Amino acid sequence: MRQRPTRRAPSGNLPSELSSFVGRGAELAGVARLLDSSRLVTVTGVGGVGKSRLALAAARAAAGEPQERYCDGVWLAGLSGVRDPALLEFTLAEALHLTDHTVRPPRTVLAEHLAGRRLLLVLDGYEQLVEETAALLHGLLLRSPGLCVLAAGRCPLGLDGESLFPLAPPAPAEALALLAERAAAADPAFAVTAANRPALTELCARLDGIPLALELAAARLRTLSPEQVLARLEDRFALLTGGARGALPRHRELRTAIGWSHELCTPAQRLLWARLSVFAGRFDLDAAEYVCAGPDLPAEGVLDLVGELLTQSVLVREETPAGVRYRMLETVRLYGAGWLESLGDAGRLRRRHRDWYVGLATWCELDWFGPRQQEVAALVEAELANLRLALECCLEEPGEQHLGQYLAGTLWFYWAGCGRLTEGRHWLARSLEPCPEQAGEAEEYEDSRLKALWVLGYVAALQGDAVASTGALHECRDGAERTGNRVAAAYAVHRLGCLALVSDEMDRAGELLGEALERYRETGELNGNVLMCQVELGMALAFQGDLAAAVPLCEEVLDICLERGERWTKAYALYVLAYAALDAGDPARARRLLTECVTVNHTFRDLVGLVLAVELLALVTVTEGAAAEAAVLQGAAEPMWDGVGLRLFGSGYFNAPRLACQERAGEVLGPERYAAYAAEGRQLTVEALVLRAQWVPGRRPATQRPAAPRRGRRADTSL
């Protein structure tokens, strides 16, 4: 008897703990009890009281429980850096690792993704968008009975059924334990003794036990005695209260602790603190040196100052896939931002921030055509919050819309190559909105507008929106011909050919793509776009049966990609060559090519390329005699089509492998067994599918259930 298909493995994106979680056992138990009885639990409290740490600790505890309740994982969405309500849905989709190539609103995509899942969504730092967050959650909770939400913010969301957990500062004993642990982390020689315990206890009491305030004070215990820290803090309290010794509101105690820490910084440290507040979320040292340096703050001194702010707990250091990054806790950042405004320097720093990230995007676009593609993708992913902030700055600053058009267009490789079509279209469309302030400068910055237009046309074509794509590309071509911009004209013709390709107009696609290649050669343009044009021409020829012409085109692309270290375009060339190999009766070679193709497409979150490769691999698999495994692969591909869109879903050419696989595997297995194996495939995560695609199925009778692949035998991916 066949075993019942198992549910997909639990997943999530919770970060690892950077420091120990001290105490709070009663609070953790309280949040857990509320989660048992409520689908929306909100931890509220003043800034710095530990809401985020408690919510994350509760989420980790929930993720470690038997996965019946949250069998689809526990996911964290940090919202503190989101200011534009339009980006709220993108941020949630990003946190859930959703990739969608359709024109559906992100809210619809979120609702459909969550509707049949059981998961815990952790939202942190929503208070600047409380109404928008509440409205979004209201709709998601109504449509998703398996969704539970754990939120952390300074105020309630105000939704029916919301269970509140007001978080108070820790008890005195826990506060002292936290202070001691953090002080020992900064100075291993530190210890609580009978001599210093009274001062430390009083310090905790004066700070009302607020964890962030304690962490800032602990950093000072490296250079000051507890009595000195307490004395200086007493002076600061007296200054704020006019000498009164009464209890202060907690928000003032936190502000006092931050302000006191700020006053103890050197002038250079305070200046860097203020200037670093312009970053959204994480930043690296290079960005800090460029944005923050000036005559009063030499670039060569920024590194030492960053280290000093780390020592004082003003900054936090984190390891990311893109390398070391730094960030400020939001409360600390806001304090620095207030100082920057008071210095009258906020506008200039925002423009320097924008200039850095425009330059970063420019270099990333150049590096995309080379061996650093994967690093570029990770870099843009890590810097997405700052790139969004730079785009907002461009589009909100009078007379600088052209910079927004340039930046949104320059990121084409990320929108199209890394699964960000919907967000890319948002920024491109916004950058192209009529702007009266720039009307007189339109001709001067026409090149930026044309680039945004062809990228918008490209993105819309991949989304299956032929009307929007055609309009943008024709506008681009007309403008390019009017201004003599031959490169923009080539891109417009190319993307019109791409639109014809995904619309099943193969003759027209061949004509336009061939014309675009000629235009590229005339202008000397050579990059990933040009190679993709050649692959798309090969694809159009292959779909029409002209493999003799298609194969040399793609082999030439493959040679250039190998020489340059380019992988994203290479994956599409591999797909066409695998198509040709299968047609030529060489399924083993087709499998080798497709194995690498699947891996590369998954690396770059390219859903279109991934689903096409998996379906062709399923056809290869049934050709090799493993009909059951082919049905599993085909079933795994089916859910991905929801994110690709109706245009490709209805394509006769692109979907020929899928239909052929279903027919041939169905003949061997019969309708019921085929459906059962396909259902098993639908339960696979994308990650599990990619791992499964990397193994060569053994030669087994079609009636035998495929064994799970053994680790250690990787398929041969050599050409």
Short mmCIF file of C-alpha atoms in Angstrom, two decimals, residues 216-649:
data_model
loop_
_atom_site.label_atom_id
_atom_site.label_comp_id
_atom_site.label_asym_id
_atom_site.label_seq_id
_atom_site.Cartn_x
_atom_site.Cartn_y
_atom_site.Cartn_z
CA LEU A 216 23.10 51.21 27.15
CA ALA A 217 24.12 51.54 30.78
CA ALA A 218 25.87 48.15 30.72
CA ALA A 219 28.06 49.33 27.86
CA ARG A 220 29.28 52.18 30.11
CA LEU A 221 30.29 49.80 32.88
CA ARG A 222 33.29 48.89 30.78
CA THR A 223 34.90 52.26 31.56
CA LEU A 224 32.98 53.57 34.58
CA SER A 225 32.24 52.06 37.96
CA PRO A 226 28.60 51.38 38.84
CA GLU A 227 28.73 54.30 41.28
CA GLN A 228 30.04 56.65 38.57
CA VAL A 229 27.36 55.53 36.11
CA LEU A 230 24.67 56.04 38.73
CA ALA A 231 25.98 59.48 39.69
CA ARG A 232 26.06 60.68 36.10
CA LEU A 233 22.61 59.31 35.47
CA GLU A 234 21.30 61.02 38.59
CA ASP A 235 22.57 64.33 37.23
CA ARG A 236 20.75 63.68 33.94
CA PHE A 237 17.48 62.90 35.75
CA ALA A 238 17.76 66.07 37.81
CA LEU A 239 18.30 68.11 34.65
CA LEU A 240 15.14 66.73 33.04
CA THR A 241 12.93 67.10 36.10
CA GLY A 242 14.19 70.36 37.50
CA GLY A 243 15.64 68.53 40.46
CA ALA A 244 12.48 66.61 41.38
CA ARG A 245 13.10 63.10 42.66
CA GLY A 246 9.69 61.68 41.88
CA ALA A 247 9.09 58.81 39.51
CA LEU A 248 9.36 59.65 35.85
CA PRO A 249 7.14 58.33 33.06
CA ARG A 250 8.80 55.31 31.50
CA HIS A 251 9.15 56.87 28.08
CA ARG A 252 11.13 59.68 29.72
CA GLU A 253 13.35 57.20 31.52
CA LEU A 254 14.23 55.57 28.24
CA ARG A 255 14.79 58.92 26.58
CA THR A 256 16.90 59.91 29.55
CA ALA A 257 19.04 56.79 29.21
CA ILE A 258 19.50 57.33 25.47
CA GLY A 259 20.16 61.04 25.95
CA TRP A 260 22.63 60.36 28.73
CA SER A 261 24.42 57.82 26.55
CA HIS A 262 24.38 60.39 23.75
CA GLU A 263 25.91 63.06 25.99
CA LEU A 264 28.68 60.71 27.06
CA CYS A 265 29.67 60.20 23.42
CA THR A 266 32.41 62.32 21.95
CA PRO A 267 31.32 65.02 19.48
CA ALA A 268 32.47 62.83 16.58
CA GLN A 269 30.51 59.85 17.91
CA ARG A 270 27.37 61.98 18.31
CA LEU A 271 27.74 63.33 14.80
CA LEU A 272 28.09 59.85 13.31
CA TRP A 273 25.12 58.62 15.38
CA ALA A 274 22.96 61.39 13.92
CA ARG A 275 24.11 60.84 10.35
CA LEU A 276 23.72 57.06 10.49
CA SER A 277 20.03 57.61 11.26
CA VAL A 278 19.39 58.28 7.55
CA PHE A 279 19.81 54.58 6.77
CA ALA A 280 16.81 52.28 6.61
CA GLY A 281 17.63 49.13 8.52
CA ARG A 282 21.08 47.65 7.85
CA PHE A 283 24.07 49.32 6.21
CA ASP A 284 27.70 48.44 5.55
CA LEU A 285 30.90 50.28 6.32
CA ASP A 286 31.45 51.54 2.76
CA ALA A 287 28.02 53.17 2.74
CA ALA A 288 28.60 54.71 6.16
CA GLU A 289 31.95 56.16 5.08
CA TYR A 290 30.49 57.73 1.94
CA VAL A 291 27.25 59.05 3.36
CA CYS A 292 28.47 60.25 6.74
CA ALA A 293 31.96 61.56 6.03
CA GLY A 294 32.78 65.22 5.51
CA PRO A 295 35.26 67.91 6.52
CA ASP A 296 34.11 67.54 10.13
CA LEU A 297 34.14 63.72 10.01
CA PRO A 298 36.97 62.23 7.89
CA ALA A 299 36.11 59.01 6.08
CA GLU A 300 39.19 57.26 7.47
CA GLY A 301 37.89 57.80 10.99
CA VAL A 302 34.44 56.30 10.45
CA LEU A 303 35.60 52.72 11.05
CA ASP A 304 36.93 53.51 14.52
CA LEU A 305 33.80 55.47 15.39
CA VAL A 306 31.58 52.59 14.27
CA GLY A 307 33.55 50.31 16.57
CA GLU A 308 33.09 52.75 19.45
CA LEU A 309 29.33 52.95 18.87
CA LEU A 310 29.21 49.16 18.78
CA THR A 311 30.96 49.04 22.14
CA GLN A 312 28.37 51.44 23.56
CA SER A 313 25.43 49.36 22.19
CA VAL A 314 24.32 52.21 19.93
CA LEU A 315 24.95 49.94 16.92
CA VAL A 316 24.41 46.22 16.44
CA ARG A 317 26.63 44.10 14.17
CA GLU A 318 25.04 41.34 12.06
CA GLU A 319 26.25 38.71 9.60
CA THR A 320 24.20 38.55 6.40
CA PRO A 321 24.56 36.66 3.08
CA ALA A 322 25.95 39.91 1.69
CA GLY A 323 28.54 40.29 4.44
CA VAL A 324 28.78 42.24 7.70
CA ARG A 325 26.06 44.82 8.27
CA TYR A 326 25.28 47.26 11.07
CA ARG A 327 21.98 48.61 12.29
CA MET A 328 20.45 50.75 15.02
CA LEU A 329 17.53 49.76 17.14
CA GLU A 330 14.62 51.88 15.98
CA THR A 331 14.34 53.85 19.23
CA VAL A 332 18.03 54.73 19.08
CA ARG A 333 17.76 55.62 15.38
CA LEU A 334 14.85 57.95 16.01
CA TYR A 335 16.84 59.76 18.68
CA GLY A 336 19.67 60.28 16.23
CA ALA A 337 17.24 61.41 13.53
CA GLY A 338 15.92 64.07 15.88
CA TRP A 339 19.42 65.39 16.40
CA LEU A 340 20.08 65.38 12.67
CA GLU A 341 16.96 67.47 12.10
CA SER A 342 18.01 69.89 14.82
CA LEU A 343 21.39 70.27 13.11
CA GLY A 344 19.60 71.26 9.89
CA ASP A 345 21.52 68.62 7.95
CA ALA A 346 18.85 65.99 7.31
CA GLY A 347 18.10 66.98 3.70
CA ARG A 348 21.75 66.93 2.66
CA LEU A 349 22.33 63.54 4.29
CA ARG A 350 19.25 62.05 2.61
CA ARG A 351 20.58 63.20 -0.75
CA ARG A 352 24.01 61.68 -0.02
CA HIS A 353 22.25 58.47 0.97
CA ARG A 354 20.32 58.55 -2.30
CA ASP A 355 23.47 59.18 -4.33
CA TRP A 356 25.25 56.22 -2.74
CA TYR A 357 22.45 53.81 -3.56
CA VAL A 358 22.01 55.13 -7.09
CA GLY A 359 25.72 54.43 -7.55
CA LEU A 360 25.39 51.03 -5.92
CA ALA A 361 22.59 50.05 -8.30
CA THR A 362 24.70 51.22 -11.26
CA TRP A 363 27.63 49.02 -10.25
CA CYS A 364 25.34 46.10 -9.53
CA GLU A 365 23.86 46.35 -13.02
CA LEU A 366 27.37 46.16 -14.50
CA ASP A 367 28.37 43.30 -12.19
CA TRP A 368 25.24 41.36 -13.10
CA PHE A 369 26.91 40.49 -16.40
CA GLY A 370 29.72 38.49 -14.86
CA PRO A 371 30.73 35.93 -12.25
CA ARG A 372 29.34 37.93 -9.30
CA GLN A 373 25.68 37.53 -10.21
CA GLN A 374 24.79 35.59 -7.09
CA GLU A 375 26.64 38.06 -4.87
CA VAL A 376 24.88 40.94 -6.64
CA ALA A 377 21.50 39.35 -6.01
CA ALA A 378 22.34 38.90 -2.31
CA LEU A 379 23.63 42.47 -2.09
CA VAL A 380 20.51 44.03 -3.58
CA GLU A 381 18.38 41.81 -1.33
CA ALA A 382 20.30 43.03 1.72
CA GLU A 383 20.07 46.67 0.62
CA LEU A 384 16.44 46.61 -0.52
CA ALA A 385 15.19 48.78 2.34
CA ASN A 386 17.79 51.45 1.56
CA LEU A 387 17.14 51.22 -2.18
CA ARG A 388 13.44 51.77 -1.49
CA LEU A 389 14.32 54.80 0.62
CA ALA A 390 16.50 56.13 -2.20
CA LEU A 391 13.67 55.66 -4.70
CA GLU A 392 11.29 57.53 -2.42
CA CYS A 393 13.82 60.36 -2.07
CA CYS A 394 14.18 60.61 -5.86
CA LEU A 395 10.46 60.67 -6.47
CA GLU A 396 9.58 63.06 -3.64
CA GLU A 397 12.34 65.60 -4.26
CA PRO A 398 11.19 68.31 -6.73
CA GLY A 399 12.99 68.14 -10.06
CA GLU A 400 14.61 64.73 -9.45
CA GLN A 401 12.04 62.38 -10.97
CA HIS A 402 14.58 61.47 -13.63
CA LEU A 403 16.81 59.95 -10.95
CA GLY A 404 13.91 57.79 -9.83
CA GLN A 405 13.37 56.68 -13.43
CA TYR A 406 17.06 55.88 -13.77
CA LEU A 407 17.22 53.96 -10.49
CA ALA A 408 14.02 51.98 -11.10
CA GLY A 409 15.20 51.13 -14.62
CA THR A 410 18.74 50.24 -13.54
CA LEU A 411 17.34 47.62 -11.16
CA TRP A 412 15.76 45.72 -14.09
CA PHE A 413 17.97 42.70 -13.36
CA TYR A 414 16.55 42.47 -9.85
CA TRP A 415 12.91 42.97 -10.83
CA ALA A 416 13.07 40.47 -13.71
CA GLY A 417 15.85 38.13 -12.59
CA CYS A 418 15.14 37.76 -8.87
CA GLY A 419 11.38 37.40 -8.69
CA ARG A 420 10.42 41.02 -7.92
CA LEU A 421 8.22 41.85 -10.89
CA THR A 422 5.30 43.28 -8.92
CA GLU A 423 7.40 45.63 -6.81
CA GLY A 424 9.48 46.61 -9.83
CA ARG A 425 6.34 47.56 -11.70
CA HIS A 426 5.20 49.64 -8.72
CA TRP A 427 8.37 51.75 -8.77
CA LEU A 428 8.58 51.98 -12.56
CA ALA A 429 4.98 53.11 -12.92
CA ARG A 430 5.39 55.61 -10.11
CA SER A 431 8.55 57.05 -11.64
CA LEU A 432 6.78 57.57 -14.97
CA GLU A 433 3.79 59.43 -13.55
CA PRO A 434 3.43 62.94 -15.05
CA CYS A 435 5.47 65.47 -13.09
CA PRO A 436 4.78 69.16 -13.87
CA GLU A 437 7.96 70.24 -12.05
CA GLN A 438 10.10 68.38 -14.59
CA ALA A 439 8.13 69.23 -17.72
CA GLY A 440 10.73 71.70 -18.96
CA GLU A 441 13.57 69.25 -18.37
CA ALA A 442 11.98 66.26 -20.10
CA GLU A 443 14.28 66.28 -23.13
CA GLU A 444 17.41 66.64 -21.00
CA TYR A 445 16.56 63.50 -19.05
CA GLU A 446 14.83 61.58 -21.84
CA ASP A 447 17.32 58.70 -21.66
CA SER A 448 16.26 57.91 -18.08
CA ARG A 449 12.60 57.96 -19.05
CA LEU A 450 13.21 55.66 -22.03
CA LYS A 451 15.07 53.17 -19.85
CA ALA A 452 12.21 53.11 -17.34
CA LEU A 453 9.76 52.59 -20.22
CA TRP A 454 11.48 49.56 -21.75
CA VAL A 455 11.98 48.00 -18.34
CA LEU A 456 8.29 48.59 -17.54
CA GLY A 457 7.38 46.99 -20.87
CA TYR A 458 9.63 44.02 -20.07
CA VAL A 459 8.17 43.54 -16.59
CA ALA A 460 4.58 43.84 -17.83
CA ALA A 461 5.29 41.31 -20.59
CA LEU A 462 6.59 38.79 -18.06
CA GLN A 463 3.44 39.40 -16.03
CA GLY A 464 1.29 38.61 -19.05
CA ASP A 465 -0.08 42.17 -19.29
CA ALA A 466 0.16 42.62 -23.05
CA VAL A 467 -1.75 45.92 -23.12
CA ALA A 468 0.49 47.72 -20.64
CA SER A 469 3.62 46.17 -22.13
CA THR A 470 2.75 47.17 -25.69
CA GLY A 471 1.92 50.73 -24.65
CA ALA A 472 5.18 51.25 -22.76
CA LEU A 473 7.36 49.66 -25.45
CA HIS A 474 5.82 51.58 -28.33
CA GLU A 475 6.20 54.80 -26.36
CA CYS A 476 9.84 53.90 -25.74
CA ARG A 477 10.53 53.06 -29.38
CA ASP A 478 8.86 56.25 -30.64
CA GLY A 479 10.76 58.37 -28.14
CA ALA A 480 14.05 56.65 -28.96
CA GLU A 481 13.64 57.21 -32.68
CA ARG A 482 12.68 60.84 -32.09
CA THR A 483 15.76 61.52 -29.96
CA GLY A 484 18.17 59.25 -31.82
CA ASN A 485 18.71 56.89 -28.89
CA ARG A 486 19.62 53.72 -30.80
CA VAL A 487 20.26 51.65 -27.67
CA ALA A 488 16.82 52.37 -26.19
CA ALA A 489 15.25 51.59 -29.59
CA ALA A 490 17.00 48.19 -29.61
CA TYR A 491 15.70 47.40 -26.14
CA ALA A 492 12.16 48.38 -27.12
CA VAL A 493 12.22 46.14 -30.21
CA HIS A 494 13.75 43.32 -28.16
CA ARG A 495 11.04 43.46 -25.51
CA LEU A 496 8.30 43.63 -28.14
CA GLY A 497 9.79 40.38 -29.43
CA CYS A 498 9.75 38.97 -25.90
CA LEU A 499 6.08 39.92 -25.60
CA ALA A 500 5.33 38.15 -28.89
CA LEU A 501 7.21 35.07 -27.63
CA VAL A 502 5.13 34.68 -24.45
CA SER A 503 2.00 35.44 -26.51
CA ASP A 504 2.61 32.44 -28.83
CA GLU A 505 3.25 34.71 -31.87
CA MET A 506 6.39 32.84 -32.87
CA ASP A 507 6.80 34.23 -36.40
CA ARG A 508 6.53 37.80 -35.15
CA ALA A 509 8.80 37.00 -32.20
CA GLY A 510 11.46 35.67 -34.55
CA GLU A 511 11.33 38.81 -36.71
CA LEU A 512 11.49 41.27 -33.81
CA LEU A 513 14.18 39.39 -31.89
CA GLY A 514 16.30 39.07 -35.01
CA GLU A 515 15.92 42.80 -35.68
CA ALA A 516 16.84 43.59 -32.07
CA LEU A 517 20.02 41.50 -32.32
CA GLU A 518 21.07 43.45 -35.40
CA ARG A 519 20.42 46.72 -33.59
CA TYR A 520 22.45 45.57 -30.58
CA ARG A 521 25.38 44.62 -32.83
CA GLU A 522 25.26 47.96 -34.60
CA THR A 523 25.50 49.83 -31.28
CA GLY A 524 28.11 47.49 -29.76
CA GLU A 525 25.82 46.58 -26.88
CA LEU A 526 26.76 43.32 -25.12
CA ASN A 527 25.32 42.28 -21.78
CA GLY A 528 22.84 39.84 -20.28
CA ASN A 529 19.95 41.47 -22.11
CA VAL A 530 21.62 40.96 -25.47
CA LEU A 531 22.38 37.33 -24.70
CA MET A 532 18.81 36.81 -23.52
CA CYS A 533 17.58 38.20 -26.82
CA GLN A 534 19.65 35.58 -28.63
CA VAL A 535 18.32 32.82 -26.35
CA GLU A 536 14.74 33.99 -26.90
CA LEU A 537 15.32 33.89 -30.65
CA GLY A 538 16.64 30.34 -30.26
CA MET A 539 13.57 29.48 -28.19
CA ALA A 540 11.21 30.81 -30.86
CA LEU A 541 13.01 28.76 -33.52
CA ALA A 542 13.06 25.63 -31.34
CA PHE A 543 9.35 25.85 -30.61
CA GLN A 544 8.72 25.97 -34.36
CA GLY A 545 10.88 22.89 -34.93
CA ASP A 546 13.96 24.63 -36.38
CA LEU A 547 16.44 23.09 -33.97
CA ALA A 548 19.26 23.26 -36.49
CA ALA A 549 19.13 27.06 -36.24
CA ALA A 550 18.25 27.25 -32.53
CA VAL A 551 21.08 25.11 -31.14
CA PRO A 552 24.04 27.14 -32.53
CA LEU A 553 22.50 30.38 -31.21
CA CYS A 554 22.23 28.95 -27.70
CA GLU A 555 25.60 27.21 -27.79
CA GLU A 556 27.21 30.56 -28.65
CA VAL A 557 25.40 32.14 -25.69
CA LEU A 558 26.57 29.29 -23.49
CA ASP A 559 30.19 29.86 -24.52
CA ILE A 560 29.96 33.59 -23.74
CA CYS A 561 28.28 32.88 -20.39
CA LEU A 562 31.00 30.42 -19.44
CA GLU A 563 33.66 32.94 -20.42
CA ARG A 564 32.00 35.76 -18.48
CA GLY A 565 30.78 33.70 -15.54
CA GLU A 566 27.17 34.69 -16.27
CA ARG A 567 24.58 32.23 -14.90
CA TRP A 568 21.05 33.68 -15.16
CA THR A 569 20.93 33.91 -18.95
CA LYS A 570 22.90 30.68 -19.16
CA ALA A 571 20.01 28.86 -17.46
CA TYR A 572 17.66 29.80 -20.32
CA ALA A 573 20.23 28.68 -22.90
CA LEU A 574 20.46 25.36 -21.05
CA TYR A 575 16.68 25.03 -21.24
CA VAL A 576 16.64 25.41 -25.02
CA LEU A 577 19.57 23.02 -25.45
CA ALA A 578 17.84 20.48 -23.19
CA TYR A 579 14.69 20.85 -25.30
CA ALA A 580 16.79 20.08 -28.38
CA ALA A 581 18.61 17.16 -26.70
CA LEU A 582 15.34 15.50 -25.73
CA ASP A 583 14.01 15.95 -29.25
CA ALA A 584 17.22 14.36 -30.56
CA GLY A 585 16.70 11.30 -28.36
CA ASP A 586 19.31 12.08 -25.70
CA PRO A 587 17.37 12.35 -22.41
CA ALA A 588 20.51 11.81 -20.31
CA ARG A 589 22.09 15.00 -21.68
CA ALA A 590 18.79 16.82 -21.35
CA ARG A 591 18.70 15.84 -17.67
CA ARG A 592 22.23 17.10 -17.03
CA LEU A 593 21.41 20.43 -18.61
CA LEU A 594 18.11 20.80 -16.77
CA THR A 595 19.58 19.90 -13.39
CA GLU A 596 21.85 22.92 -13.58
CA CYS A 597 19.05 25.01 -15.04
CA VAL A 598 16.76 24.26 -12.07
CA THR A 599 19.49 25.07 -9.57
CA VAL A 600 20.33 28.42 -11.16
CA ASN A 601 16.72 29.51 -11.52
CA HIS A 602 16.04 28.69 -7.89
CA THR A 603 19.14 30.61 -6.82
CA PHE A 604 17.81 33.76 -8.47
CA ARG A 605 14.15 33.16 -7.53
CA ASP A 606 13.26 33.15 -11.23
CA LEU A 607 9.87 31.46 -11.09
CA VAL A 608 9.26 31.48 -14.86
CA GLY A 609 12.54 29.75 -15.64
CA LEU A 610 12.13 27.32 -12.75
CA VAL A 611 8.66 26.08 -13.61
CA LEU A 612 9.52 25.66 -17.29
CA ALA A 613 12.66 23.69 -16.44
CA VAL A 614 10.86 21.44 -13.94
CA GLU A 615 8.13 20.60 -16.43
CA LEU A 616 10.64 19.77 -19.15
CA LEU A 617 12.53 17.67 -16.59
CA ALA A 618 9.31 15.81 -15.81
CA LEU A 619 8.95 14.98 -19.52
CA VAL A 620 12.58 13.78 -19.57
CA THR A 621 11.83 11.61 -16.53
CA VAL A 622 8.84 9.88 -18.10
CA THR A 623 10.88 9.36 -21.25
CA GLU A 624 13.46 7.54 -19.10
CA GLY A 625 10.75 5.20 -17.84
CA ALA A 626 10.04 6.68 -14.38
CA ALA A 627 6.42 7.70 -14.85
CA ALA A 628 5.68 7.93 -11.12
CA GLU A 629 8.60 10.27 -10.46
CA ALA A 630 7.57 12.33 -13.49
CA ALA A 631 4.08 12.71 -12.01
CA VAL A 632 5.60 13.89 -8.71
CA LEU A 633 7.68 16.51 -10.53
CA GLN A 634 4.71 17.60 -12.60
CA GLY A 635 2.57 17.91 -9.49
CA ALA A 636 5.26 20.00 -7.80
CA ALA A 637 5.29 22.39 -10.74
CA GLU A 638 1.55 22.99 -10.70
CA PRO A 639 1.39 25.38 -7.70
CA MET A 640 4.17 27.50 -9.19
CA TRP A 641 2.01 28.34 -12.19
CA ASP A 642 -0.26 30.38 -9.93
CA GLY A 643 2.58 32.82 -9.52
CA VAL A 644 3.56 32.88 -13.19
CA GLY A 645 0.31 34.15 -14.67
CA LEU A 646 -2.39 33.28 -17.15
CA ARG A 647 -0.50 34.38 -20.24
CA LEU A 648 2.15 31.68 -19.97
CA PHE A 649 -0.29 29.24 -18.43
#
